[in-house]
């Protein structure tokens, strides 16, 4: 009986099923993948750790870092996402898994808001779900969601910006 209710729930809420499916595959992939991070992903994680160290030194006020060090740590990549992840590093400690999971959460949020954007633009729920599903399984998109790259957070910001633009007069 409970099994039937769960199946009916997922039939009604297919987007939640899609997100849970990606979450399941993410944990399976993370468990099975024992490789080191790619050079670019490892570089992003390194920048996040250095920014976390600067934040920790500024909070402790030990004189080893100042606000200028924090602002100039990343002279090529935009640092906003690094600051957000660094706050999680301060709370939970240094963990590559947490850093990667935050990027993956931005991917899941992108799926959710992409679906909502298509509905706002006037497409049907079925079309929006199919389009979101196809987008989520594109090899480049699903690959970038499992690495610490800035594409997933940037995609989320773009979709949120477009939602704001679509709702504005």
N, CA, C and O of each residue as an XYZ file, in Angstrom:
676
protein
N       0.826     -1.204      0.000
C       0.000      0.000      0.000
C       0.867      1.265      0.000
O       0.615      2.201     -0.758
N       1.878      1.277      0.849
C       2.757      2.439      0.915
C       3.531      2.575     -0.392
O       3.769      3.685     -0.867
N       3.920      1.448     -0.968
C       4.659      1.451     -2.228
C       3.828      2.110     -3.336
O       4.358      2.871     -4.145
N       2.542      1.817     -3.366
C       1.654      2.382     -4.366
C       1.498      3.894     -4.169
O       1.438      4.647     -5.142
N       1.432      4.335     -2.906
C       1.314      5.760     -2.622
C       2.578      6.508     -3.048
O       2.502      7.618     -3.574
N       3.726      5.899     -2.819
C       4.984      6.524     -3.230
C       5.052      6.643     -4.745
O       5.467      7.675     -5.272
N       4.646      5.589     -5.447
C       4.645      5.641     -6.910
C       3.682      6.700     -7.429
O       3.999      7.413     -8.381
N       2.515      6.809     -6.814
C       1.561      7.840     -7.225
C       2.114      9.247     -6.974
O       1.889     10.164     -7.765
N       2.838      9.402     -5.866
C       3.434     10.696     -5.561
C       4.447     11.087     -6.636
O       4.470     12.233     -7.085
N       5.285     10.131     -7.047
C       6.292     10.429     -8.061
C       5.669     10.628     -9.438
O       6.224     11.351    -10.265
N       4.523      9.998     -9.697
C       3.837     10.252    -10.963
C       3.333     11.683    -11.026
O       3.348     12.309    -12.086
N       2.886     12.199     -9.884
C       2.386     13.571     -9.842
C       3.534     14.581     -9.811
O       3.415     15.677    -10.359
N       4.624     14.217     -9.182
C       5.756     15.132     -8.992
C       6.987     14.593     -9.707
O       7.949     14.163     -9.070
N       6.947     14.620    -11.013
C       8.023     14.046    -11.817
C       9.320     14.834    -11.693
O      10.403     14.262    -11.817
N       9.228     16.127    -11.453
C      10.437     16.928    -11.294
C      11.195     16.515    -10.029
O      12.424     16.440    -10.040
N      10.477     16.250     -8.957
C      11.127     15.779     -7.724
C      11.784     14.431     -7.972
O      12.880     14.167     -7.476
N      11.114     13.577     -8.741
C      11.717     12.287     -9.079
C      13.010     12.474     -9.871
O      13.996     11.780     -9.622
N      13.010     13.405    -10.824
C      14.204     13.678    -11.620
C      15.343     14.169    -10.724
O      16.485     13.732    -10.871
N      15.033     15.068     -9.806
C      16.060     15.595     -8.903
C      16.582     14.495     -7.991
O      17.791     14.398     -7.777
N      15.696     13.664     -7.448
C      16.136     12.556     -6.592
C      16.944     11.527     -7.384
O      17.877     10.924     -6.853
N      16.590     11.331     -8.631
C      17.343     10.411     -9.480
C      18.776     10.921     -9.679
O      19.733     10.153     -9.581
N      18.913     12.211     -9.957
C      20.252     12.781    -10.100
C      21.016     12.722     -8.776
O      22.222     12.473     -8.764
N      20.329     12.947     -7.682
C      20.971     12.862     -6.373
C      21.465     11.445     -6.102
O      22.570     11.259     -5.593
N      20.659     10.456     -6.435
C      21.060      9.056     -6.267
C      22.288      8.745     -7.120
O      23.249      8.156     -6.626
N      22.265      9.134     -8.391
C      23.409      8.883     -9.269
C      24.655      9.645     -8.806
O      25.778      9.171     -8.972
N      24.447     10.815     -8.232
C      25.587     11.576     -7.719
C      26.286     10.803     -6.601
O      27.511     10.681     -6.592
N      25.500     10.284     -5.662
C      26.112      9.553     -4.552
C      26.749      8.247     -5.025
O      27.800      7.855     -4.519
N      26.125      7.574     -5.984
C      26.733      6.358     -6.540
C      28.038      6.711     -7.241
O      29.048      6.032     -7.057
N      28.019      7.767     -8.040
C      29.229      8.199     -8.746
C      30.330      8.578     -7.760
O      31.491      8.211     -7.943
N      29.961      9.311     -6.717
C      30.942      9.740     -5.723
C      31.532      8.547     -4.983
O      32.723      8.529     -4.672
N      30.700      7.554     -4.703
C      31.172      6.366     -3.993
C      32.107      5.532     -4.874
O      33.114      5.009     -4.397
N      31.770      5.413     -6.146
C      32.563      4.572     -7.041
C      33.799      5.272     -7.594
O      34.800      4.616     -7.881
N      33.743      6.570     -7.744
C      34.849      7.307     -8.354
C      35.915      7.600     -7.299
O      35.690      8.389     -6.382
N      37.052      6.972     -7.434
C      38.163      7.181     -6.494
C      39.296      7.975     -7.129
O      40.383      8.059     -6.558
N      39.062      8.552     -8.286
C      40.092      9.337     -8.970
C      40.297     10.674     -8.277
O      39.428     11.162     -7.554
N      41.466     11.254     -8.514
C      41.708     12.611     -8.052
C      40.906     13.571     -8.908
O      40.470     13.229    -10.008
N      40.716     14.781     -8.391
C      40.012     15.801     -9.157
C      40.851     16.206    -10.362
O      42.080     16.147    -10.322
N      40.179     16.617    -11.430
C      40.885     17.148    -12.594
C      41.662     18.384    -12.174
O      41.385     18.981    -11.134
N      42.629     18.759    -12.983
C      43.495     19.892    -12.613
C      42.698     21.169    -12.397
O      42.997     21.929    -11.476
N      41.688     21.422    -13.225
C      40.915     22.653    -13.101
C      40.050     22.621    -11.841
O      39.981     23.603    -11.102
N      39.398     21.496    -11.604
C      38.567     21.344    -10.416
C      39.414     21.428     -9.151
O      39.015     22.063     -8.175
N      40.571     20.795     -9.167
C      41.473     20.853     -8.012
C      41.961     22.277     -7.777
O      42.128     22.697     -6.633
N      42.189     23.012     -8.849
C      42.597     24.407     -8.713
C      41.517     25.257     -8.064
O      41.814     26.101     -7.218
N      40.266     25.040     -8.454
C      39.150     25.769     -7.841
C      39.034     25.431     -6.358
O      38.810     26.317     -5.534
N      39.183     24.162     -6.020
C      39.105     23.764     -4.614
C      40.257     24.396     -3.835
O      40.073     24.810     -2.690
N      41.428     24.472     -4.436
C      42.577     25.103     -3.791
C      42.313     26.580     -3.512
O      42.641     27.075     -2.434
N      41.727     27.280     -4.467
C      41.395     28.690     -4.254
C      40.394     28.829     -3.114
O      40.503     29.742     -2.296
N      39.425     27.929     -3.061
C      38.430     27.968     -1.987
C      39.096     27.756     -0.626
O      38.758     28.437      0.342
N      40.031     26.824     -0.550
C      40.719     26.570      0.717
C      41.557     27.780      1.130
O      41.601     28.132      2.309
N      42.222     28.418      0.160
C      43.022     29.605      0.497
C      42.130     30.753      0.962
O      42.489     31.472      1.894
N      40.974     30.934      0.326
C      40.039     31.982      0.762
C      39.490     31.646      2.143
O      39.289     32.544      2.960
N      39.244     30.365      2.416
C      38.781     29.961      3.741
C      39.831     30.302      4.796
O      39.499     30.772      5.884
N      41.089     30.064      4.465
C      42.167     30.409      5.404
C      42.206     31.913      5.663
O      42.386     32.341      6.803
N      42.040     32.713      4.616
C      42.007     34.169      4.795
C      40.825     34.580      5.673
O      40.971     35.410      6.571
N      39.653     33.995      5.409
C      38.476     34.304      6.227
C      38.709     33.930      7.688
O      38.375     34.694      8.593
N      39.280     32.754      7.910
C      39.550     32.301      9.275
C      40.518     33.252      9.977
O      40.315     33.593     11.142
N      41.566     33.679      9.277
C      42.533     34.610      9.871
C      41.914     35.974     10.147
O      42.237     36.610     11.150
N      41.025     36.427      9.263
C      40.358     37.717      9.486
C      39.416     37.625     10.677
O      39.353     38.547     11.490
N      38.683     36.520     10.787
C      37.753     36.348     11.910
C      38.521     36.256     13.231
O      38.111     36.840     14.234
N      39.638     35.517     13.226
C      40.438     35.378     14.445
C      41.257     36.623     14.749
O      41.774     36.773     15.856
N      41.379     37.516     13.772
C      42.089     38.784     13.909
C      43.528     38.565     14.392
O      43.996     39.230     15.315
N      44.210     37.625     13.752
C      45.590     37.329     14.149
C      46.624     38.063     13.299
O      47.824     37.864     13.488
N      46.190     38.891     12.382
C      47.103     39.725     11.610
C      47.758     39.046     10.426
O      48.523     39.692      9.710
N      47.492     37.778     10.188
C      48.121     37.083      9.060
C      47.466     37.422      7.726
O      48.111     37.330      6.682
N      46.203     37.809      7.747
C      45.480     38.159      6.523
C      44.730     39.458      6.750
O      44.427     39.840      7.880
N      44.443     40.117      5.655
C      43.598     41.299      5.714
C      42.557     41.210      4.607
O      42.548     40.271      3.811
N      41.695     42.196      4.578
C      40.595     42.179      3.616
C      41.105     42.225      2.180
O      40.493     41.633      1.292
N      42.212     42.915      1.939
C      42.780     42.993      0.596
C      43.245     41.618      0.115
O      43.051     41.271     -1.050
N      43.867     40.820      1.022
C      44.257     39.449      0.651
C      43.043     38.632      0.239
O      43.098     37.847     -0.707
N      41.957     38.827      0.956
C      40.733     38.086      0.652
C      40.199     38.458     -0.729
O      39.750     37.590     -1.478
N      40.247     39.727     -1.060
C      39.705     40.192     -2.340
C      40.601     39.854     -3.523
O      40.112     39.729     -4.646
N      41.896     39.705     -3.295
C      42.825     39.493     -4.404
C      43.332     38.060     -4.508
O      44.266     37.798     -5.267
N      42.748     37.135     -3.776
C      43.215     35.747     -3.816
C      43.000     35.132     -5.197
O      43.865     34.418     -5.705
N      41.860     35.406     -5.792
C      41.582     34.900     -7.132
C      41.658     36.070     -8.099
O      40.769     36.922     -8.122
N      42.716     36.112     -8.894
C      42.871     37.241     -9.810
C      42.380     36.917    -11.225
O      42.526     37.737    -12.131
N      41.808     35.748    -11.416
C      41.305     35.375    -12.737
C      39.824     35.004    -12.679
O      39.025     35.508    -13.469
N      39.458     34.127    -11.747
C      38.072     33.675    -11.650
C      37.262     34.601    -10.754
O      37.799     35.166     -9.801
N      35.964     34.765    -11.052
C      35.134     35.592    -10.173
C      34.984     34.918     -8.806
O      34.640     33.738     -8.740
N      35.238     35.651     -7.712
C      35.357     35.001     -6.404
C      34.064     34.798     -5.625
O      34.109     34.215     -4.541
N      32.925     35.244     -6.116
C      31.696     35.164     -5.321
C      31.391     33.739     -4.872
O      31.100     33.514     -3.697
N      31.450     32.784     -5.776
C      31.131     31.407     -5.407
C      32.168     30.840     -4.445
O      31.835     30.028     -3.582
N      33.411     31.256     -4.588
C      34.441     30.810     -3.651
C      34.125     31.296     -2.240
O      34.337     30.566     -1.272
N      33.624     32.518     -2.115
C      33.272     33.045     -0.801
C      32.131     32.233     -0.180
O      32.155     31.925      1.012
N      31.147     31.894     -0.991
C      30.012     31.114     -0.488
C      30.479     29.741     -0.006
O      30.109     29.305      1.084
N      31.285     29.066     -0.811
C      31.781     27.739     -0.424
C      32.711     27.850      0.778
O      32.737     26.951      1.618
N      33.468     28.924      0.876
C      34.369     29.104      2.009
C      33.604     29.227      3.318
O      34.078     28.766      4.357
N      32.447     29.831      3.283
C      31.628     29.909      4.494
C      31.226     28.505      4.946
O      31.244     28.207      6.140
N      30.866     27.653      4.001
C      30.555     26.262      4.359
C      31.794     25.542      4.888
O      31.689     24.716      5.795
N      32.963     25.849      4.331
C      34.199     25.257      4.843
C      34.480     25.703      6.271
O      34.975     24.920      7.081
N      34.167     26.952      6.581
C      34.350     27.423      7.953
C      33.410     26.709      8.917
O      33.782     26.420     10.054
N      32.198     26.427      8.465
C      31.210     25.787      9.333
C      31.487     24.300      9.495
O      31.502     23.794     10.617
N      31.709     23.588      8.381
C      31.819     22.135      8.412
C      33.258     21.619      8.372
O      33.483     20.417      8.518
N      34.216     22.491      8.182
C      35.601     22.060      8.044
C      35.919     21.789      6.576
O      35.033     21.782      5.722
N      37.203     21.565      6.306
C      37.630     21.328      4.933
C      37.187     19.947      4.479
O      37.501     18.940      5.114
N      36.461     19.914      3.384
C      36.038     18.642      2.821
C      35.813     18.828      1.323
O      35.016     19.662      0.895
N      36.524     18.044      0.551
C      36.330     18.085     -0.895
C      34.906     17.654     -1.230
O      34.291     18.200     -2.146
N      34.386     16.686     -0.497
C      33.024     16.223     -0.751
C      32.009     17.347     -0.565
O      31.101     17.498     -1.382
N      32.151     18.131      0.493
C      31.209     19.232      0.723
C      31.329     20.264     -0.388
O      30.319     20.768     -0.881
N      32.561     20.584     -0.788
C      32.745     21.541     -1.878
C      32.079     21.053     -3.160
O      31.390     21.817     -3.836
N      32.284     19.792     -3.490
C      31.674     19.235     -4.708
C      30.155     19.151     -4.580
O      29.432     19.366     -5.552
N      29.682     18.842     -3.389
C      28.238     18.725     -3.194
C      27.550     20.083     -3.333
O      26.429     20.156     -3.835
N      28.199     21.142     -2.902
C      27.616     22.484     -3.062
C      27.458     22.814     -4.543
O      26.446     23.383     -4.949
N      28.448     22.460     -5.343
C      28.331     22.666     -6.787
C      27.183     21.835     -7.342
O      26.428     22.305     -8.193
N      27.049     20.601     -6.861
C      25.972     19.745     -7.338
C      24.599     20.297     -6.931
O      23.639     20.189     -7.694
N      24.505     20.875     -5.757
C      23.239     21.486     -5.328
C      22.877     22.644     -6.256
O      21.700     22.849     -6.555
N      23.871     23.400     -6.712
C      23.562     24.463     -7.677
C      23.022     23.886     -8.983
O      22.174     24.496     -9.634
N      23.518     22.706     -9.362
C      22.983     22.026    -10.548
C      21.517     21.648    -10.327
O      20.679     21.864    -11.203
N      21.207     21.082     -9.152
C      19.819     20.700     -8.861
C      18.905     21.919     -8.813
O      17.774     21.872     -9.296
N      19.394     23.005     -8.232
C      18.596     24.240     -8.222
C      18.400     24.787     -9.633
O      17.346     25.341     -9.950
N      19.403     24.632    -10.466
C      19.275     25.056    -11.858
C      18.170     24.272    -12.550
O      17.379     24.846    -13.299
N      18.108     22.967    -12.308
C      17.042     22.157    -12.905
C      15.672     22.646    -12.459
O      14.764     22.811    -13.274
N      15.533     22.874    -11.169
C      14.252     23.314    -10.626
C      13.830     24.648    -11.231
O      12.694     24.795    -11.681
N      14.741     25.621    -11.244
C      14.389     26.942    -11.759
C      14.277     26.971    -13.281
O      13.536     27.787    -13.829
N      14.988     26.108    -13.955
C      14.838     25.992    -15.412
C      13.434     25.510    -15.750
O      12.798     26.014    -16.675
N      12.964     24.535    -14.994
C      11.595     24.033    -15.162
C      10.591     25.158    -14.898
O       9.647     25.343    -15.666
N      10.796     25.909    -13.812
C       9.894     27.013    -13.476
C       9.955     28.114    -14.542
O       8.933     28.718    -14.869
N      11.134     28.370    -15.076
C      11.279     29.381    -16.123
C      10.462     29.011    -17.353
O       9.776     29.858    -17.926
N      10.534     27.765    -17.754
C       9.776     27.344    -18.934
C       8.277     27.472    -18.705
O       7.539     27.818    -19.628
N       7.823     27.202    -17.506
C       6.399     27.377    -17.199
C       6.030     28.858    -17.220
O       4.964     29.221    -17.718
N       6.902     29.721    -16.683
C       6.654     31.165    -16.703
C       6.568     31.666    -18.147
O       5.777     32.558    -18.453
N       7.380     31.091    -19.024
C       7.366     31.518    -20.430
C       6.155     30.988    -21.195
O       5.963     31.330    -22.362
N       5.344     30.163    -20.552
C       4.089     29.732    -21.155
C       4.079     28.321    -21.705
O       3.099     27.921    -22.335
N       5.121     27.563    -21.493
C       5.140     26.176    -21.958
C       4.379     25.284    -20.993
O       4.212     25.625    -19.822
N       3.924     24.153    -21.482
C       3.182     23.223    -20.626
C       4.118     22.535    -19.642
O       5.336     22.548    -19.817
N       3.541     21.938    -18.611
C       4.347     21.236    -17.614
C       5.047     20.027    -18.224
O       6.181     19.716    -17.858
N       4.385     19.351    -19.142
C       4.993     18.181    -19.778
C       6.199     18.579    -20.628
O       7.257     17.952    -20.564
N       6.017     19.636    -21.429
C       7.120     20.117    -22.261
C       8.277     20.597    -21.393
O       9.439     20.318    -21.689
N       7.957     21.321    -20.322
C       8.994     21.829    -19.421
C       9.757     20.686    -18.767
O      10.977     20.756    -18.612
N       9.047     19.641    -18.387
C       9.706     18.498    -17.757
C      10.601     17.753    -18.751
O      11.716     17.358    -18.410
N      10.120     17.565    -19.957
C      10.924     16.878    -20.982
C      12.171     17.691    -21.307
O      13.265     17.136    -21.416
N      12.013     18.997    -21.463
C      13.151     19.855    -21.770
C      14.160     19.866    -20.625
O      15.367     19.814    -20.862
N      13.677     19.933    -19.391
C      14.561     19.907    -18.227
C      15.276     18.569    -18.122
O      16.456     18.522    -17.774
N      14.580     17.493    -18.416
C      15.191     16.164    -18.367
C      16.287     16.032    -19.420
O      17.373     15.530    -19.131
N      16.004     16.481    -20.633
C      17.022     16.420    -21.690
C      18.228     17.268    -21.307
O      19.372     16.844    -21.472
N      17.967     18.464    -20.797
C      19.067     19.339    -20.364
C      19.904     18.677    -19.270
O      21.133     18.749    -19.293
N      19.241     18.037    -18.320
C      19.958     17.473    -17.173
C      20.836     16.287    -17.553
O      21.830     16.011    -16.881
N      20.478     15.583    -18.626
C      21.266     14.427    -19.035
C      22.244     14.720    -20.170
O      22.875     13.801    -20.691
N      22.377     15.984    -20.558
C      23.410     16.313    -21.531
C      24.767     15.979    -20.916
O      25.022     16.325    -19.763
N      25.633     15.316    -21.665
C      26.905     14.875    -21.069
C      27.737     16.010    -20.460
O      28.299     15.850    -19.377
N      27.817     17.133    -21.134
C      28.614     18.234    -20.605
C      28.008     18.784    -19.318
O      28.735     19.079    -18.370
N      26.698     18.922    -19.278
C      26.033     19.480    -18.103
C      26.166     18.533    -16.916
O      26.520     18.962    -15.819
N      25.887     17.262    -17.123
C      25.968     16.318    -16.003
C      27.412     16.112    -15.549
O      27.651     15.860    -14.368
N      28.368     16.213    -16.456
C      29.771     16.088    -16.081
C      30.225     17.287    -15.258
O      30.889     17.119    -14.235
N      29.876     18.492    -15.690
C      30.280     19.689    -14.966
C      29.644     19.770    -13.589
O      30.205     20.396    -12.690
N      28.483     19.150    -13.404
C      27.803     19.187    -12.117
C      28.508     18.337    -11.066
O      28.270     18.512     -9.871
N      29.365     17.428    -11.490
C      30.050     16.545    -10.547
C      31.483     16.979    -10.272
O      32.211     16.302     -9.546
N      31.883     18.089    -10.841
C      33.219     18.635    -10.632
C      33.090     20.029    -10.032
O      32.023     20.640    -10.100
N      34.157     20.527     -9.453
C      34.128     21.880     -8.903
C      34.515     22.855    -10.009
O      35.653     23.317    -10.090
N      33.545     23.151    -10.848
C      33.714     24.158    -11.889
C      32.669     25.235    -11.661
O      31.704     25.027    -10.926
N      32.858     26.358    -12.275
C      31.947     27.480    -12.060
C      30.773     27.496    -13.025
O      29.947     28.408    -12.969
N      30.679     26.513    -13.904
C      29.604     26.504    -14.891
C      28.234     26.295    -14.257
O      27.273     26.965    -14.634
N      28.129     25.374    -13.301
C      26.830     25.121    -12.661
C      26.330     26.329    -11.870
O      25.170     26.708    -12.033
N      27.153     26.949    -11.021
C      26.662     28.154    -10.336
C      26.334     29.293    -11.299
O      25.375     30.036    -11.087
N      27.134     29.427    -12.360
C      26.854     30.473    -13.337
C      25.534     30.194    -14.061
O      24.759     31.118    -14.308
N      25.277     28.941    -14.398
C      24.007     28.585    -15.039
C      22.832     28.906    -14.126
O      21.799     29.397    -14.581
N      22.993     28.629    -12.838
C      21.931     28.959    -11.884
C      21.679     30.463    -11.867
O      20.528     30.897    -11.898
N      22.733     31.251    -11.818
C      22.548     32.706    -11.810
C      21.905     33.205    -13.101
O      21.086     34.124    -13.076
N      22.276     32.601    -14.228
C      21.667     33.005    -15.499
C      20.182     32.673    -15.552
O      19.377     33.485    -16.008
N      19.820     31.488    -15.089
C      18.400     31.099    -15.088
C      17.609     31.986    -14.134
O      16.504     32.417    -14.465
N      18.160     32.264    -12.955
C      17.472     33.159    -12.016
C      17.338     34.562    -12.591
O      16.314     35.217    -12.395
N      18.357     35.027    -13.294
C      18.285     36.347    -13.925
C      17.212     36.376    -15.007
O      16.476     37.354    -15.139
N      17.130     35.308    -15.772
C      16.128     35.260    -16.833
C      14.719     35.172    -16.252
O      13.782     35.729    -16.824
N      14.557     34.480    -15.121
C      13.251     34.447    -14.446
C      12.866     35.858    -14.012
O      11.734     36.299    -14.205
N      13.832     36.550    -13.424
C      13.568     37.930    -13.003
C      13.200     38.812    -14.198
O      12.295     39.642    -14.115
N      13.918     38.620    -15.311
C      13.631     39.395    -16.509
C      12.243     39.060    -17.060
O      11.510     39.950    -17.493
N      11.891     37.785    -17.042
C      10.587     37.367    -17.578
C       9.433     37.886    -16.716
O       8.351     38.162    -17.236
N       9.651     38.021    -15.413
C       8.595     38.495    -14.519
C       8.500     40.013    -14.462
O       7.478     40.554    -14.038
N       9.549     40.703    -14.883
C       9.526     42.158    -14.827
C       8.679     42.707    -15.962
O       8.465     42.040    -16.974
N       8.223     43.876    -15.788
C       7.342     44.491    -16.807
C       8.172     45.174    -17.861
O       7.624     45.748    -18.802
